[in-house]
mmCIF file with all atom_site columns, C-alpha atoms in Angstrom:
data_model
loop_
_atom_site.group_PDB
_atom_site.id
_atom_site.type_symbol
_atom_site.label_atom_id
_atom_site.label_alt_id
_atom_site.label_comp_id
_atom_site.label_asym_id
_atom_site.label_entity_id
_atom_site.label_seq_id
_atom_site.pdbx_PDB_ins_code
_atom_site.Cartn_x
_atom_site.Cartn_y
_atom_site.Cartn_z
_atom_site.occupancy
_atom_site.B_iso_or_equiv
_atom_site.pdbx_formal_charge
_atom_site.auth_seq_id
_atom_site.auth_comp_id
_atom_site.auth_asym_id
_atom_site.auth_atom_id
_atom_site.pdbx_PDB_model_num
ATOM 1   C CA . UNK A 1 1   ? -6.411  14.061  -4.802  1.00 55.00 ? 1   UNK A CA 1
ATOM 2   C CA . UNK A 1 2   ? -3.463  15.002  -7.005  1.00 69.00 ? 2   UNK A CA 1
ATOM 3   C CA . UNK A 1 3   ? -1.027  12.344  -5.838  1.00 85.00 ? 3   UNK A CA 1
ATOM 4   C CA . UNK A 1 4   ? -1.709  8.826   -4.637  1.00 94.00 ? 4   UNK A CA 1
ATOM 5   C CA . UNK A 1 5   ? 0.691   7.781   -1.866  1.00 96.00 ? 5   UNK A CA 1
ATOM 6   C CA . UNK A 1 6   ? 1.404   4.079   -1.354  1.00 97.00 ? 6   UNK A CA 1
ATOM 7   C CA . UNK A 1 7   ? 3.121   2.369   1.550   1.00 98.00 ? 7   UNK A CA 1
ATOM 8   C CA . UNK A 1 8   ? 4.274   -1.020  0.268   1.00 97.00 ? 8   UNK A CA 1
ATOM 9   C CA . UNK A 1 9   ? 5.038   -3.502  3.038   1.00 97.00 ? 9   UNK A CA 1
ATOM 10  C CA . UNK A 1 10  ? 6.708   -6.848  2.489   1.00 95.00 ? 10  UNK A CA 1
ATOM 11  C CA . UNK A 1 11  ? 9.763   -8.974  3.159   1.00 95.00 ? 11  UNK A CA 1
ATOM 12  C CA . UNK A 1 12  ? 11.214  -9.593  -0.315  1.00 93.00 ? 12  UNK A CA 1
ATOM 13  C CA . UNK A 1 13  ? 13.306  -6.562  -1.298  1.00 94.00 ? 13  UNK A CA 1
ATOM 14  C CA . UNK A 1 14  ? 13.383  -7.493  -4.997  1.00 94.00 ? 14  UNK A CA 1
ATOM 15  C CA . UNK A 1 15  ? 9.577   -7.684  -5.142  1.00 91.00 ? 15  UNK A CA 1
ATOM 16  C CA . UNK A 1 16  ? 9.262   -4.416  -3.190  1.00 94.00 ? 16  UNK A CA 1
ATOM 17  C CA . UNK A 1 17  ? 11.615  -2.669  -5.619  1.00 94.00 ? 17  UNK A CA 1
ATOM 18  C CA . UNK A 1 18  ? 9.589   -3.985  -8.557  1.00 92.00 ? 18  UNK A CA 1
ATOM 19  C CA . UNK A 1 19  ? 6.315   -2.830  -7.001  1.00 93.00 ? 19  UNK A CA 1
ATOM 20  C CA . UNK A 1 20  ? 7.779   0.624   -6.364  1.00 95.00 ? 20  UNK A CA 1
ATOM 21  C CA . UNK A 1 21  ? 8.867   0.868   -10.013 1.00 94.00 ? 21  UNK A CA 1
ATOM 22  C CA . UNK A 1 22  ? 5.441   -0.287  -11.270 1.00 92.00 ? 22  UNK A CA 1
ATOM 23  C CA . UNK A 1 23  ? 3.582   2.118   -8.993  1.00 94.00 ? 23  UNK A CA 1
ATOM 24  C CA . UNK A 1 24  ? 5.755   5.096   -9.849  1.00 95.00 ? 24  UNK A CA 1
ATOM 25  C CA . UNK A 1 25  ? 5.394   4.354   -13.556 1.00 93.00 ? 25  UNK A CA 1
ATOM 26  C CA . UNK A 1 26  ? 1.897   5.843   -13.185 1.00 90.00 ? 26  UNK A CA 1
ATOM 27  C CA . UNK A 1 27  ? 1.620   9.617   -13.205 1.00 90.00 ? 27  UNK A CA 1
ATOM 28  C CA . UNK A 1 28  ? 0.733   10.994  -9.779  1.00 91.00 ? 28  UNK A CA 1
ATOM 29  C CA . UNK A 1 29  ? 1.485   7.762   -7.927  1.00 94.00 ? 29  UNK A CA 1
ATOM 30  C CA . UNK A 1 30  ? 4.398   7.442   -5.518  1.00 96.00 ? 30  UNK A CA 1
ATOM 31  C CA . UNK A 1 31  ? 5.537   4.655   -3.242  1.00 97.00 ? 31  UNK A CA 1
ATOM 32  C CA . UNK A 1 32  ? 7.474   4.173   -0.054  1.00 97.00 ? 32  UNK A CA 1
ATOM 33  C CA . UNK A 1 33  ? 8.639   0.644   0.636   1.00 97.00 ? 33  UNK A CA 1
ATOM 34  C CA . UNK A 1 34  ? 9.118   -0.792  4.084   1.00 96.00 ? 34  UNK A CA 1
ATOM 35  C CA . UNK A 1 35  ? 10.179  -4.159  5.492   1.00 96.00 ? 35  UNK A CA 1
ATOM 36  C CA . UNK A 1 36  ? 9.941   -3.282  9.186   1.00 95.00 ? 36  UNK A CA 1
ATOM 37  C CA . UNK A 1 37  ? 6.405   -4.049  10.353  1.00 94.00 ? 37  UNK A CA 1
ATOM 38  C CA . UNK A 1 38  ? 6.761   -2.035  13.560  1.00 94.00 ? 38  UNK A CA 1
ATOM 39  C CA . UNK A 1 39  ? 7.841   1.113   11.705  1.00 96.00 ? 39  UNK A CA 1
ATOM 40  C CA . UNK A 1 40  ? 4.806   0.887   9.405   1.00 96.00 ? 40  UNK A CA 1
ATOM 41  C CA . UNK A 1 41  ? 2.442   2.116   12.073  1.00 97.00 ? 41  UNK A CA 1
ATOM 42  C CA . UNK A 1 42  ? 4.355   5.389   12.531  1.00 96.00 ? 42  UNK A CA 1
ATOM 43  C CA . UNK A 1 43  ? 4.654   5.857   8.780   1.00 96.00 ? 43  UNK A CA 1
ATOM 44  C CA . UNK A 1 44  ? 0.905   5.482   8.318   1.00 97.00 ? 44  UNK A CA 1
ATOM 45  C CA . UNK A 1 45  ? 0.120   7.695   11.279  1.00 95.00 ? 45  UNK A CA 1
ATOM 46  C CA . UNK A 1 46  ? 2.575   10.476  10.385  1.00 95.00 ? 46  UNK A CA 1
ATOM 47  C CA . UNK A 1 47  ? 2.495   10.688  6.584   1.00 94.00 ? 47  UNK A CA 1
ATOM 48  C CA . UNK A 1 48  ? -0.085  11.081  3.833   1.00 92.00 ? 48  UNK A CA 1
ATOM 49  C CA . UNK A 1 49  ? -0.592  7.424   2.970   1.00 96.00 ? 49  UNK A CA 1
ATOM 50  C CA . UNK A 1 50  ? -3.635  6.644   0.808   1.00 95.00 ? 50  UNK A CA 1
ATOM 51  C CA . UNK A 1 51  ? -2.972  2.951   0.204   1.00 96.00 ? 51  UNK A CA 1
ATOM 52  C CA . UNK A 1 52  ? -1.172  0.326   2.259   1.00 97.00 ? 52  UNK A CA 1
ATOM 53  C CA . UNK A 1 53  ? -0.133  -2.394  -0.160  1.00 96.00 ? 53  UNK A CA 1
ATOM 54  C CA . UNK A 1 54  ? 0.589   -5.727  1.529   1.00 96.00 ? 54  UNK A CA 1
ATOM 55  C CA . UNK A 1 55  ? 3.116   -7.802  -0.369  1.00 93.00 ? 55  UNK A CA 1
ATOM 56  C CA . UNK A 1 56  ? 4.606   -11.233 0.223   1.00 89.00 ? 56  UNK A CA 1
ATOM 57  C CA . UNK A 1 57  ? 6.324   -12.596 3.305   1.00 91.00 ? 57  UNK A CA 1
ATOM 58  C CA . UNK A 1 58  ? 4.180   -11.005 5.997   1.00 95.00 ? 58  UNK A CA 1
ATOM 59  C CA . UNK A 1 59  ? 2.699   -12.918 8.903   1.00 95.00 ? 59  UNK A CA 1
ATOM 60  C CA . UNK A 1 60  ? -1.080  -13.307 8.865   1.00 95.00 ? 60  UNK A CA 1
ATOM 61  C CA . UNK A 1 61  ? -1.414  -11.726 12.316  1.00 96.00 ? 61  UNK A CA 1
ATOM 62  C CA . UNK A 1 62  ? 0.473   -8.603  11.182  1.00 97.00 ? 62  UNK A CA 1
ATOM 63  C CA . UNK A 1 63  ? -1.781  -8.308  8.124   1.00 96.00 ? 63  UNK A CA 1
ATOM 64  C CA . UNK A 1 64  ? -4.887  -8.463  10.301  1.00 96.00 ? 64  UNK A CA 1
ATOM 65  C CA . UNK A 1 65  ? -3.417  -5.983  12.791  1.00 97.00 ? 65  UNK A CA 1
ATOM 66  C CA . UNK A 1 66  ? -2.434  -3.435  10.120  1.00 97.00 ? 66  UNK A CA 1
ATOM 67  C CA . UNK A 1 67  ? -5.870  -3.663  8.476   1.00 96.00 ? 67  UNK A CA 1
ATOM 68  C CA . UNK A 1 68  ? -7.558  -3.015  11.818  1.00 96.00 ? 68  UNK A CA 1
ATOM 69  C CA . UNK A 1 69  ? -5.171  -0.141  12.530  1.00 97.00 ? 69  UNK A CA 1
ATOM 70  C CA . UNK A 1 70  ? -5.945  1.503   9.164   1.00 96.00 ? 70  UNK A CA 1
ATOM 71  C CA . UNK A 1 71  ? -9.693  1.069   9.621   1.00 94.00 ? 71  UNK A CA 1
ATOM 72  C CA . UNK A 1 72  ? -9.585  2.810   13.004  1.00 94.00 ? 72  UNK A CA 1
ATOM 73  C CA . UNK A 1 73  ? -7.617  5.817   11.756  1.00 91.00 ? 73  UNK A CA 1
ATOM 74  C CA . UNK A 1 74  ? -9.515  8.914   10.787  1.00 85.00 ? 74  UNK A CA 1
ATOM 75  C CA . UNK A 1 75  ? -7.513  9.152   7.545   1.00 88.00 ? 75  UNK A CA 1
ATOM 76  C CA . UNK A 1 76  ? -9.413  6.858   5.131   1.00 89.00 ? 76  UNK A CA 1
ATOM 77  C CA . UNK A 1 77  ? -6.365  4.675   4.410   1.00 95.00 ? 77  UNK A CA 1
ATOM 78  C CA . UNK A 1 78  ? -7.186  1.769   2.087   1.00 94.00 ? 78  UNK A CA 1
ATOM 79  C CA . UNK A 1 79  ? -5.469  -1.632  2.297   1.00 95.00 ? 79  UNK A CA 1
ATOM 80  C CA . UNK A 1 80  ? -4.748  -3.831  -0.711  1.00 93.00 ? 80  UNK A CA 1
ATOM 81  C CA . UNK A 1 81  ? -3.532  -7.399  -0.325  1.00 88.00 ? 81  UNK A CA 1
ATOM 82  C CA . UNK A 1 82  ? -1.359  -7.751  -3.431  1.00 71.00 ? 82  UNK A CA 1
ATOM 83  C CA . UNK A 1 83  ? 0.577   -10.964 -3.911  1.00 60.00 ? 83  UNK A CA 1
ATOM 84  C CA . UNK A 1 84  ? 1.314   -10.776 -7.625  1.00 65.00 ? 84  UNK A CA 1
ATOM 85  C CA . UNK A 1 85  ? -0.531  -10.695 -10.885 1.00 65.00 ? 85  UNK A CA 1
ATOM 86  C CA . UNK A 1 86  ? 1.231   -7.846  -12.625 1.00 66.00 ? 86  UNK A CA 1
ATOM 87  C CA . UNK A 1 87  ? 0.648   -4.174  -13.158 1.00 67.00 ? 87  UNK A CA 1
ATOM 88  C CA . UNK A 1 88  ? -2.791  -4.637  -14.742 1.00 72.00 ? 88  UNK A CA 1
ATOM 89  C CA . UNK A 1 89  ? -4.157  -6.334  -11.635 1.00 79.00 ? 89  UNK A CA 1
ATOM 90  C CA . UNK A 1 90  ? -2.610  -3.689  -9.395  1.00 84.00 ? 90  UNK A CA 1
ATOM 91  C CA . UNK A 1 91  ? -4.215  -0.888  -11.412 1.00 86.00 ? 91  UNK A CA 1
ATOM 92  C CA . UNK A 1 92  ? -7.596  -2.621  -11.225 1.00 84.00 ? 92  UNK A CA 1
ATOM 93  C CA . UNK A 1 93  ? -7.237  -2.995  -7.454  1.00 86.00 ? 93  UNK A CA 1
ATOM 94  C CA . UNK A 1 94  ? -6.432  0.718   -7.136  1.00 89.00 ? 94  UNK A CA 1
ATOM 95  C CA . UNK A 1 95  ? -9.202  1.859   -9.491  1.00 86.00 ? 95  UNK A CA 1
ATOM 96  C CA . UNK A 1 96  ? -11.715 -0.258  -7.562  1.00 87.00 ? 96  UNK A CA 1
ATOM 97  C CA . UNK A 1 97  ? -10.849 1.750   -4.448  1.00 85.00 ? 97  UNK A CA 1
ATOM 98  C CA . UNK A 1 98  ? -10.540 5.101   -6.276  1.00 83.00 ? 98  UNK A CA 1
ATOM 99  C CA . UNK A 1 99  ? -12.831 4.950   -9.340  1.00 84.00 ? 99  UNK A CA 1
ATOM 100 C CA . UNK A 1 100 ? -12.482 8.689   -9.861  1.00 81.00 ? 100 UNK A CA 1
ATOM 101 C CA . UNK A 1 101 ? -8.816  8.122   -10.857 1.00 79.00 ? 101 UNK A CA 1
ATOM 102 C CA . UNK A 1 102 ? -9.622  5.957   -13.866 1.00 74.00 ? 102 UNK A CA 1
ATOM 103 C CA . UNK A 1 103 ? -8.363  7.506   -17.109 1.00 73.00 ? 103 UNK A CA 1
#
């Protein structure tokens, strides 16, 4: 895996922009941000998403539904529930899922 593709879903645009900047500050990581829960399903289905990053402002039912959706896909999409904690925590969450990416 040369590039790690994130789909960051949340409701606070300022937080989403910050997460995108933090993610893309890492070589080989890129991020798409999305606030429309319904559009997320098509994005995951039709693009090379490795990680769905759940940010703040989402309803609990949507979070459960998107996790189930990702688990049922034959694409090995991982889901991270990230509600803050800085770039160090985010990197640890990613490296837990993809230990082969650790520097």
